[in-house]
């Protein structure tokens, strides 16, 4: 079985874009591979969260993933900071990670631009920590989005460099696991093509949203004046409403509103009402589980402990071997 590793940023609650993106893939992969999914809380320290925010966001991500069906009996689910071996490998890899190559990483350059007052060493060495996350379990595959491919390239560089330096064939090259093109892209309610929390909170439908919140957000979604002639191409915001409907509604419903659009009879108010009700039905089971799990600290503790034990087993084996290769030997 192939080893799959992926990190989840502790950004709090998940929205439909997250669900139809990474999460659905995780759900499928967890039964077909030896998966390690962890919450990347060390990484999140680059932005200096308060202790309460840090803990709250880790908890909410864990709860959301479990509520959506991530199965702790199938995948190893853990919190990154429960595995101190990762930081040891990070330190060791940093000795052979060069300032120039780290400075050239696109995500780092972006941070220099967006947060010039907080360009810390953690940001510069973000790719080294991510490489450590991946190669500590000798991952074959890493399911990541396009924005992470350069980081993964660095992981391969660091793995190969270690092998070359110590003349060993120890680390393997991790490759990106692409989510596939057939994935449904979830647009925002604000006319943007991608549902994104950082752009606009109100453009997102969260898995834990109440029926009331969903109705309110959907009714406020951007549309247009309506078509003026039959079979007119749709404006982006209108296309978005249809795409959301495609993701959560019955095919008949979608066809019905498409026909109304194409014959210039559509009333967006009606369409939004239908879409809101279908979103409520779609998210209801998630919301129920989220509420249940949020109150069940004993269960969350059990999941995190069990995950940490399994991850530590794999990580400490690698660290033991790496230390031996490097020359840290007992007297
Ligand atoms: N950098 C990833 C992101 O921003 C999160 C992450 C951290 C990760 N470590 C990882 C992803 C290891 C895959 C493998 O989404």
mmCIF file of N, CA and C in Angstrom, residues 9-124:
data_model
loop_
_atom_site.group_PDB
_atom_site.id
_atom_site.type_symbol
_atom_site.label_atom_id
_atom_site.label_comp_id
_atom_site.label_asym_id
_atom_site.label_seq_id
_atom_site.Cartn_x
_atom_site.Cartn_y
_atom_site.Cartn_z
ATOM 1 N N UNK A 9 -4.202 22.944 7.118
ATOM 2 C CA UNK A 9 -4.009 24.186 7.874
ATOM 3 C C UNK A 9 -5.139 24.364 8.882
ATOM 4 N N UNK A 10 -4.806 24.692 10.129
ATOM 5 C CA UNK A 10 -5.885 24.875 11.122
ATOM 6 C C UNK A 10 -6.572 26.222 10.953
ATOM 7 N N UNK A 11 -7.447 26.292 9.968
ATOM 8 C CA UNK A 11 -8.099 27.563 9.668
ATOM 9 C C UNK A 11 -9.521 27.618 10.213
ATOM 10 N N UNK A 12 -9.889 26.687 11.073
ATOM 11 C CA UNK A 12 -11.233 26.741 11.650
ATOM 12 C C UNK A 12 -12.227 25.935 10.841
ATOM 13 N N UNK A 13 -13.432 26.488 10.711
ATOM 14 C CA UNK A 13 -14.519 25.719 10.098
ATOM 15 C C UNK A 13 -14.343 25.517 8.593
ATOM 16 N N UNK A 14 -14.855 24.406 8.117
ATOM 17 C CA UNK A 14 -14.741 24.090 6.689
ATOM 18 C C UNK A 14 -15.983 24.534 5.923
ATOM 19 N N UNK A 15 -15.758 25.003 4.712
ATOM 20 C CA UNK A 15 -16.898 25.365 3.868
ATOM 21 C C UNK A 15 -17.040 24.354 2.729
ATOM 22 N N UNK A 16 -18.067 24.546 1.921
ATOM 23 C CA UNK A 16 -18.345 23.581 0.850
ATOM 24 C C UNK A 16 -17.202 23.446 -0.148
ATOM 25 N N UNK A 17 -16.470 24.543 -0.358
ATOM 26 C CA UNK A 17 -15.315 24.492 -1.253
ATOM 27 C C UNK A 17 -14.263 23.530 -0.716
ATOM 28 N N UNK A 18 -14.015 23.579 0.581
ATOM 29 C CA UNK A 18 -13.066 22.641 1.206
ATOM 30 C C UNK A 18 -13.575 21.212 1.069
ATOM 31 N N UNK A 19 -14.880 21.060 1.285
ATOM 32 C CA UNK A 19 -15.459 19.718 1.245
ATOM 33 C C UNK A 19 -15.323 19.071 -0.133
ATOM 34 N N UNK A 20 -15.730 19.804 -1.161
ATOM 35 C CA UNK A 20 -15.666 19.224 -2.502
ATOM 36 C C UNK A 20 -14.243 19.226 -3.057
ATOM 37 N N UNK A 21 -13.335 19.926 -2.390
ATOM 38 C CA UNK A 21 -11.941 19.938 -2.815
ATOM 39 C C UNK A 21 -11.175 18.820 -2.142
ATOM 40 N N UNK A 22 -10.287 19.200 -1.230
ATOM 41 C CA UNK A 22 -9.394 18.230 -0.600
ATOM 42 C C UNK A 22 -10.137 17.131 0.153
ATOM 43 N N UNK A 23 -11.145 17.537 0.894
ATOM 44 C CA UNK A 23 -11.758 16.605 1.831
ATOM 45 C C UNK A 23 -12.353 15.358 1.178
ATOM 46 N N UNK A 24 -13.095 15.546 0.098
ATOM 47 C CA UNK A 24 -13.705 14.380 -0.554
ATOM 48 C C UNK A 24 -12.644 13.398 -1.042
ATOM 49 N N UNK A 25 -11.498 13.969 -1.451
ATOM 50 C CA UNK A 25 -10.391 13.108 -1.863
ATOM 51 C C UNK A 25 -9.806 12.335 -0.701
ATOM 52 N N UNK A 26 -9.684 13.008 0.423
ATOM 53 C CA UNK A 26 -9.173 12.331 1.617
ATOM 54 C C UNK A 26 -10.098 11.151 1.967
ATOM 55 N N UNK A 27 -11.393 11.406 1.869
ATOM 56 C CA UNK A 27 -12.357 10.375 2.257
ATOM 57 C C UNK A 27 -12.195 9.128 1.396
ATOM 58 N N UNK A 28 -11.914 9.354 0.134
ATOM 59 C CA UNK A 28 -11.747 8.233 -0.780
ATOM 60 C C UNK A 28 -10.388 7.546 -0.530
ATOM 61 N N UNK A 29 -9.368 8.370 -0.418
ATOM 62 C CA UNK A 29 -8.018 7.823 -0.280
ATOM 63 C C UNK A 29 -7.798 7.032 0.996
ATOM 64 N N UNK A 30 -8.529 7.412 2.047
ATOM 65 C CA UNK A 30 -8.250 6.801 3.358
ATOM 66 C C UNK A 30 -8.467 5.287 3.367
ATOM 67 N N UNK A 31 -9.302 4.799 2.456
ATOM 68 C CA UNK A 31 -9.547 3.354 2.417
ATOM 69 C C UNK A 31 -8.678 2.632 1.392
ATOM 70 N N UNK A 32 -7.932 3.407 0.617
ATOM 71 C CA UNK A 32 -7.142 2.787 -0.458
ATOM 72 C C UNK A 32 -5.641 2.875 -0.212
ATOM 73 N N UNK A 33 -5.232 3.649 0.791
ATOM 74 C CA UNK A 33 -3.810 3.860 1.046
ATOM 75 C C UNK A 33 -3.534 3.860 2.538
ATOM 76 N N UNK A 34 -2.247 3.921 2.849
ATOM 77 C CA UNK A 34 -1.851 4.092 4.237
ATOM 78 C C UNK A 34 -1.700 5.599 4.480
ATOM 79 N N UNK A 35 -2.766 6.205 4.978
ATOM 80 C CA UNK A 35 -2.804 7.674 5.038
ATOM 81 C C UNK A 35 -2.418 8.250 6.390
ATOM 82 N N UNK A 36 -1.669 9.330 6.320
ATOM 83 C CA UNK A 36 -1.376 10.143 7.500
ATOM 84 C C UNK A 36 -1.910 11.546 7.215
ATOM 85 N N UNK A 37 -2.932 11.946 7.930
ATOM 86 C CA UNK A 37 -3.466 13.303 7.784
ATOM 87 C C UNK A 37 -3.273 14.037 9.105
ATOM 88 N N UNK A 38 -2.598 15.173 9.019
ATOM 89 C CA UNK A 38 -2.327 15.871 10.281
ATOM 90 C C UNK A 38 -2.717 17.346 10.203
ATOM 91 N N UNK A 39 -2.943 17.917 11.347
ATOM 92 C CA UNK A 39 -3.261 19.345 11.431
ATOM 93 C C UNK A 39 -1.950 20.095 11.668
ATOM 94 N N UNK A 40 -1.621 20.968 10.730
ATOM 95 C CA UNK A 40 -0.298 21.606 10.705
ATOM 96 C C UNK A 40 -0.256 22.803 11.654
ATOM 97 N N UNK A 41 -0.246 22.524 12.939
ATOM 98 C CA UNK A 41 -0.297 23.639 13.896
ATOM 99 C C UNK A 41 1.049 24.328 14.108
ATOM 100 N N UNK A 42 2.161 23.598 13.915
ATOM 101 C CA UNK A 42 3.460 24.299 13.983
ATOM 102 C C UNK A 42 3.511 25.373 12.894
ATOM 103 N N UNK A 43 3.126 24.977 11.690
ATOM 104 C CA UNK A 43 3.160 25.930 10.582
ATOM 105 C C UNK A 43 2.358 27.193 10.871
ATOM 106 N N UNK A 44 1.257 27.029 11.587
ATOM 107 C CA UNK A 44 0.378 28.181 11.781
ATOM 108 C C UNK A 44 0.976 29.213 12.729
ATOM 109 N N UNK A 45 2.048 28.861 13.441
ATOM 110 C CA UNK A 45 2.664 29.824 14.363
ATOM 111 C C UNK A 45 3.349 30.981 13.636
ATOM 112 N N UNK A 46 3.567 30.835 12.339
ATOM 113 C CA UNK A 46 4.214 31.936 11.603
ATOM 114 C C UNK A 46 3.401 33.220 11.690
ATOM 115 N N UNK A 47 2.084 33.085 11.963
ATOM 116 C CA UNK A 47 1.261 34.294 12.058
ATOM 117 C C UNK A 47 0.891 34.661 13.505
ATOM 118 N N UNK A 48 1.544 33.991 14.470
ATOM 119 C CA UNK A 48 1.395 34.344 15.890
ATOM 120 C C UNK A 48 -0.038 34.360 16.418
ATOM 121 N N UNK A 49 -0.767 33.247 16.310
ATOM 122 C CA UNK A 49 -2.122 33.211 16.874
ATOM 123 C C UNK A 49 -2.060 33.248 18.407
ATOM 124 N N UNK A 50 -3.148 33.687 19.029
ATOM 125 C CA UNK A 50 -3.209 33.612 20.492
ATOM 126 C C UNK A 50 -3.390 32.131 20.849
ATOM 127 N N UNK A 51 -3.005 31.726 22.092
ATOM 128 C CA UNK A 51 -3.183 30.318 22.482
ATOM 129 C C UNK A 51 -4.622 29.851 22.297
ATOM 130 N N UNK A 52 -5.582 30.704 22.645
ATOM 131 C CA UNK A 52 -6.993 30.304 22.534
ATOM 132 C C UNK A 52 -7.382 30.118 21.067
ATOM 133 N N UNK A 53 -6.947 31.016 20.205
ATOM 134 C CA UNK A 53 -7.261 30.880 18.777
ATOM 135 C C UNK A 53 -6.608 29.630 18.195
ATOM 136 N N UNK A 54 -5.349 29.416 18.558
ATOM 137 C CA UNK A 54 -4.638 28.251 18.034
ATOM 138 C C UNK A 54 -5.389 26.978 18.396
ATOM 139 N N UNK A 55 -5.683 26.842 19.677
ATOM 140 C CA UNK A 55 -6.362 25.626 20.118
ATOM 141 C C UNK A 55 -7.758 25.507 19.486
ATOM 142 N N UNK A 56 -8.472 26.609 19.468
ATOM 143 C CA UNK A 56 -9.826 26.608 18.903
ATOM 144 C C UNK A 56 -9.827 26.196 17.440
ATOM 145 N N UNK A 57 -8.885 26.717 16.679
ATOM 146 C CA UNK A 57 -8.842 26.390 15.252
ATOM 147 C C UNK A 57 -8.439 24.946 14.999
ATOM 148 N N UNK A 58 -7.521 24.435 15.817
ATOM 149 C CA UNK A 58 -7.136 23.028 15.677
ATOM 150 C C UNK A 58 -8.351 22.145 15.970
ATOM 151 N N UNK A 59 -9.049 22.477 17.035
ATOM 152 C CA UNK A 59 -10.218 21.683 17.414
ATOM 153 C C UNK A 59 -11.294 21.730 16.328
ATOM 154 N N UNK A 60 -11.560 22.923 15.816
ATOM 155 C CA UNK A 60 -12.633 23.037 14.823
ATOM 156 C C UNK A 60 -12.310 22.288 13.535
ATOM 157 N N UNK A 61 -11.046 22.336 13.131
ATOM 158 C CA UNK A 61 -10.670 21.589 11.926
ATOM 159 C C UNK A 61 -10.828 20.092 12.162
ATOM 160 N N UNK A 62 -10.366 19.648 13.318
ATOM 161 C CA UNK A 62 -10.475 18.222 13.637
ATOM 162 C C UNK A 62 -11.944 17.793 13.638
ATOM 163 N N UNK A 63 -12.772 18.569 14.312
ATOM 164 C CA UNK A 63 -14.203 18.255 14.397
ATOM 165 C C UNK A 63 -14.844 18.222 13.001
ATOM 166 N N UNK A 64 -14.527 19.217 12.193
ATOM 167 C CA UNK A 64 -15.111 19.281 10.842
ATOM 168 C C UNK A 64 -14.694 18.090 9.983
ATOM 169 N N UNK A 65 -13.432 17.732 10.038
ATOM 170 C CA UNK A 65 -12.965 16.603 9.225
ATOM 171 C C UNK A 65 -13.605 15.292 9.673
ATOM 172 N N UNK A 66 -13.696 15.120 10.992
ATOM 173 C CA UNK A 66 -14.329 13.897 11.504
ATOM 174 C C UNK A 66 -15.807 13.881 11.137
ATOM 175 N N UNK A 67 -16.454 15.038 11.266
ATOM 176 C CA UNK A 67 -17.884 15.126 10.953
ATOM 177 C C UNK A 67 -18.130 14.797 9.476
ATOM 178 N N UNK A 68 -17.177 15.162 8.639
ATOM 179 C CA UNK A 68 -17.354 14.936 7.204
ATOM 180 C C UNK A 68 -17.016 13.500 6.796
ATOM 181 N N UNK A 69 -16.483 12.721 7.738
ATOM 182 C CA UNK A 69 -16.273 11.308 7.431
ATOM 183 C C UNK A 69 -14.838 10.816 7.434
ATOM 184 N N UNK A 70 -13.899 11.656 7.840
ATOM 185 C CA UNK A 70 -12.537 11.151 7.978
ATOM 186 C C UNK A 70 -12.581 10.121 9.101
ATOM 187 N N UNK A 71 -12.029 8.952 8.825
ATOM 188 C CA UNK A 71 -12.228 7.803 9.704
ATOM 189 C C UNK A 71 -10.943 7.449 10.439
ATOM 190 N N UNK A 72 -10.891 7.712 11.748
ATOM 191 C CA UNK A 72 -9.661 7.476 12.505
ATOM 192 C C UNK A 72 -9.270 5.995 12.590
ATOM 193 N N UNK A 73 -10.213 5.111 12.233
ATOM 194 C CA UNK A 73 -9.850 3.687 12.203
ATOM 195 C C UNK A 73 -9.165 3.336 10.887
ATOM 196 N N UNK A 74 -9.349 4.172 9.880
ATOM 197 C CA UNK A 74 -8.720 3.908 8.581
ATOM 198 C C UNK A 74 -7.450 4.731 8.408
ATOM 199 N N UNK A 75 -7.552 6.031 8.625
ATOM 200 C CA UNK A 75 -6.394 6.914 8.435
ATOM 201 C C UNK A 75 -5.787 7.264 9.786
ATOM 202 N N UNK A 76 -4.492 7.604 9.747
ATOM 203 C CA UNK A 76 -3.857 8.105 10.960
ATOM 204 C C UNK A 76 -4.072 9.612 10.994
ATOM 205 N N UNK A 77 -4.859 10.060 11.945
ATOM 206 C CA UNK A 77 -5.186 11.484 12.051
ATOM 207 C C UNK A 77 -4.491 12.026 13.293
ATOM 208 N N UNK A 78 -3.642 13.024 13.105
ATOM 209 C CA UNK A 78 -2.915 13.524 14.276
ATOM 210 C C UNK A 78 -2.658 15.020 14.189
ATOM 211 N N UNK A 79 -2.200 15.546 15.308
ATOM 212 C CA UNK A 79 -1.842 16.954 15.395
ATOM 213 C C UNK A 79 -0.315 17.022 15.285
ATOM 214 N N UNK A 80 0.162 17.825 14.348
ATOM 215 C CA UNK A 80 1.599 17.912 14.056
ATOM 216 C C UNK A 80 2.457 18.105 15.307
ATOM 217 N N UNK A 81 2.037 18.990 16.194
ATOM 218 C CA UNK A 81 2.863 19.300 17.364
ATOM 219 C C UNK A 81 2.903 18.171 18.388
ATOM 220 N N UNK A 82 2.117 17.113 18.181
ATOM 221 C CA UNK A 82 2.215 15.932 19.043
ATOM 222 C C UNK A 82 3.388 15.039 18.631
ATOM 223 N N UNK A 83 4.038 15.398 17.521
ATOM 224 C CA UNK A 83 5.126 14.566 17.003
ATOM 225 C C UNK A 83 6.425 15.372 16.991
ATOM 226 N N UNK A 84 7.125 15.456 18.140
ATOM 227 C CA UNK A 84 8.332 16.290 18.190
ATOM 228 C C UNK A 84 9.429 15.827 17.238
ATOM 229 N N UNK A 85 9.362 14.570 16.801
ATOM 230 C CA UNK A 85 10.346 14.067 15.846
ATOM 231 C C UNK A 85 10.367 14.900 14.560
ATOM 232 N N UNK A 86 9.222 15.476 14.223
ATOM 233 C CA UNK A 86 9.140 16.312 13.021
ATOM 234 C C UNK A 86 10.080 17.519 13.148
ATOM 235 N N UNK A 87 10.130 18.089 14.360
ATOM 236 C CA UNK A 87 10.984 19.273 14.537
ATOM 237 C C UNK A 87 12.460 18.895 14.496
ATOM 238 N N UNK A 88 12.760 17.668 14.900
ATOM 239 C CA UNK A 88 14.158 17.242 14.830
ATOM 240 C C UNK A 88 14.583 17.092 13.369
ATOM 241 N N UNK A 89 13.723 16.478 12.579
ATOM 242 C CA UNK A 89 14.062 16.316 11.161
ATOM 243 C C UNK A 89 14.133 17.685 10.477
ATOM 244 N N UNK A 90 13.261 18.574 10.879
ATOM 245 C CA UNK A 90 13.248 19.954 10.357
ATOM 246 C C UNK A 90 14.596 20.617 10.617
ATOM 247 N N UNK A 91 15.094 20.472 11.849
ATOM 248 C CA UNK A 91 16.402 21.064 12.173
ATOM 249 C C UNK A 91 17.501 20.455 11.303
ATOM 250 N N UNK A 92 17.458 19.146 11.172
ATOM 251 C CA UNK A 92 18.515 18.470 10.413
ATOM 252 C C UNK A 92 18.464 18.868 8.935
ATOM 253 N N UNK A 93 17.259 18.950 8.381
ATOM 254 C CA UNK A 93 17.137 19.339 6.969
ATOM 255 C C UNK A 93 17.561 20.791 6.764
ATOM 256 N N UNK A 94 17.303 21.626 7.751
ATOM 257 C CA UNK A 94 17.662 23.043 7.636
ATOM 258 C C UNK A 94 19.169 23.258 7.463
ATOM 259 N N UNK A 95 19.966 22.315 7.940
ATOM 260 C CA UNK A 95 21.421 22.454 7.807
ATOM 261 C C UNK A 95 21.854 22.382 6.345
ATOM 262 N N UNK A 96 20.978 21.804 5.529
ATOM 263 C CA UNK A 96 21.285 21.706 4.100
ATOM 264 C C UNK A 96 20.237 22.392 3.238
ATOM 265 N N UNK A 97 19.567 23.365 3.831
ATOM 266 C CA UNK A 97 18.587 24.156 3.078
ATOM 267 C C UNK A 97 19.196 25.550 2.966
ATOM 268 N N UNK A 98 19.317 26.050 1.763
ATOM 269 C CA UNK A 98 20.079 27.283 1.570
ATOM 270 C C UNK A 98 19.204 28.516 1.467
ATOM 271 N N UNK A 99 19.726 29.592 2.011
ATOM 272 C CA UNK A 99 19.010 30.866 2.062
ATOM 273 C C UNK A 99 18.482 31.266 0.687
ATOM 274 N N UNK A 100 19.343 31.153 -0.309
ATOM 275 C CA UNK A 100 18.950 31.582 -1.657
ATOM 276 C C UNK A 100 17.746 30.832 -2.186
ATOM 277 N N UNK A 101 17.767 29.521 -2.072
ATOM 278 C CA UNK A 101 16.656 28.729 -2.620
ATOM 279 C C UNK A 101 15.374 28.952 -1.821
ATOM 280 N N UNK A 102 15.525 29.169 -0.506
ATOM 281 C CA UNK A 102 14.331 29.407 0.311
ATOM 282 C C UNK A 102 13.721 30.767 -0.019
ATOM 283 N N UNK A 103 14.591 31.729 -0.280
ATOM 284 C CA UNK A 103 14.107 33.076 -0.611
ATOM 285 C C UNK A 103 13.407 33.124 -1.964
ATOM 286 N N UNK A 104 13.712 32.168 -2.807
ATOM 287 C CA UNK A 104 13.100 32.167 -4.154
ATOM 288 C C UNK A 104 11.712 31.519 -4.204
ATOM 289 N N UNK A 105 11.284 30.923 -3.086
ATOM 290 C CA UNK A 105 9.978 30.237 -3.086
ATOM 291 C C UNK A 105 8.842 31.267 -3.220
ATOM 292 N N UNK A 106 7.914 30.983 -4.118
ATOM 293 C CA UNK A 106 6.851 31.946 -4.432
ATOM 294 C C UNK A 106 6.035 32.343 -3.203
ATOM 295 N N UNK A 107 5.699 31.361 -2.359
ATOM 296 C CA UNK A 107 4.867 31.678 -1.187
ATOM 297 C C UNK A 107 5.615 32.606 -0.219
ATOM 298 N N UNK A 108 6.935 32.458 -0.155
ATOM 299 C CA UNK A 108 7.732 33.342 0.728
ATOM 300 C C UNK A 108 7.750 34.765 0.175
ATOM 301 N N UNK A 109 7.958 34.872 -1.135
ATOM 302 C CA UNK A 109 7.976 36.202 -1.763
ATOM 303 C C UNK A 109 6.630 36.903 -1.573
ATOM 304 N N UNK A 110 5.582 36.103 -1.639
ATOM 305 C CA UNK A 110 4.233 36.636 -1.439
ATOM 306 C C UNK A 110 4.075 37.181 -0.015
ATOM 307 N N UNK A 111 4.630 36.457 0.957
ATOM 308 C CA UNK A 111 4.536 36.909 2.356
ATOM 309 C C UNK A 111 5.318 38.206 2.575
ATOM 310 N N UNK A 112 6.458 38.316 1.907
ATOM 311 C CA UNK A 112 7.249 39.547 2.032
ATOM 312 C C UNK A 112 6.407 40.738 1.586
ATOM 313 N N UNK A 113 5.615 40.482 0.551
ATOM 314 C CA UNK A 113 4.765 41.524 -0.011
ATOM 315 C C UNK A 113 3.577 41.835 0.915
ATOM 316 N N UNK A 114 2.932 40.765 1.423
ATOM 317 C CA UNK A 114 1.688 40.982 2.162
ATOM 318 C C UNK A 114 1.896 41.264 3.648
ATOM 319 N N UNK A 115 2.986 40.763 4.221
ATOM 320 C CA UNK A 115 3.228 41.049 5.650
ATOM 321 C C UNK A 115 4.681 41.417 5.897
ATOM 322 N N UNK A 116 5.113 42.558 5.366
ATOM 323 C CA UNK A 116 6.529 42.959 5.454
ATOM 324 C C UNK A 116 7.037 43.108 6.886
ATOM 325 N N UNK A 117 6.127 43.286 7.836
ATOM 326 C CA UNK A 117 6.570 43.464 9.218
ATOM 327 C C UNK A 117 6.735 42.152 9.973
ATOM 328 N N UNK A 118 6.404 41.056 9.305
ATOM 329 C CA UNK A 118 6.538 39.769 10.002
ATOM 330 C C UNK A 118 7.170 38.717 9.096
ATOM 331 N N UNK A 119 8.326 39.027 8.572
ATOM 332 C CA UNK A 119 9.038 38.064 7.724
ATOM 333 C C UNK A 119 9.998 37.291 8.625
ATOM 334 N N UNK A 120 9.463 36.273 9.288
ATOM 335 C CA UNK A 120 10.264 35.545 10.284
ATOM 336 C C UNK A 120 10.929 34.302 9.690
ATOM 337 N N UNK A 121 11.825 33.694 10.480
ATOM 338 C CA UNK A 121 12.586 32.534 10.001
ATOM 339 C C UNK A 121 11.672 31.332 9.761
ATOM 340 N N UNK A 122 10.555 31.282 10.501
ATOM 341 C CA UNK A 122 9.592 30.198 10.297
ATOM 342 C C UNK A 122 8.991 30.254 8.905
ATOM 343 N N UNK A 123 8.759 31.462 8.421
ATOM 344 C CA UNK A 123 8.223 31.619 7.065
ATOM 345 C C UNK A 123 9.257 31.196 6.029
ATOM 346 N N UNK A 124 10.493 31.651 6.258
ATOM 347 C CA UNK A 124 11.564 31.325 5.306
ATOM 348 C C UNK A 124 11.746 29.810 5.203
#
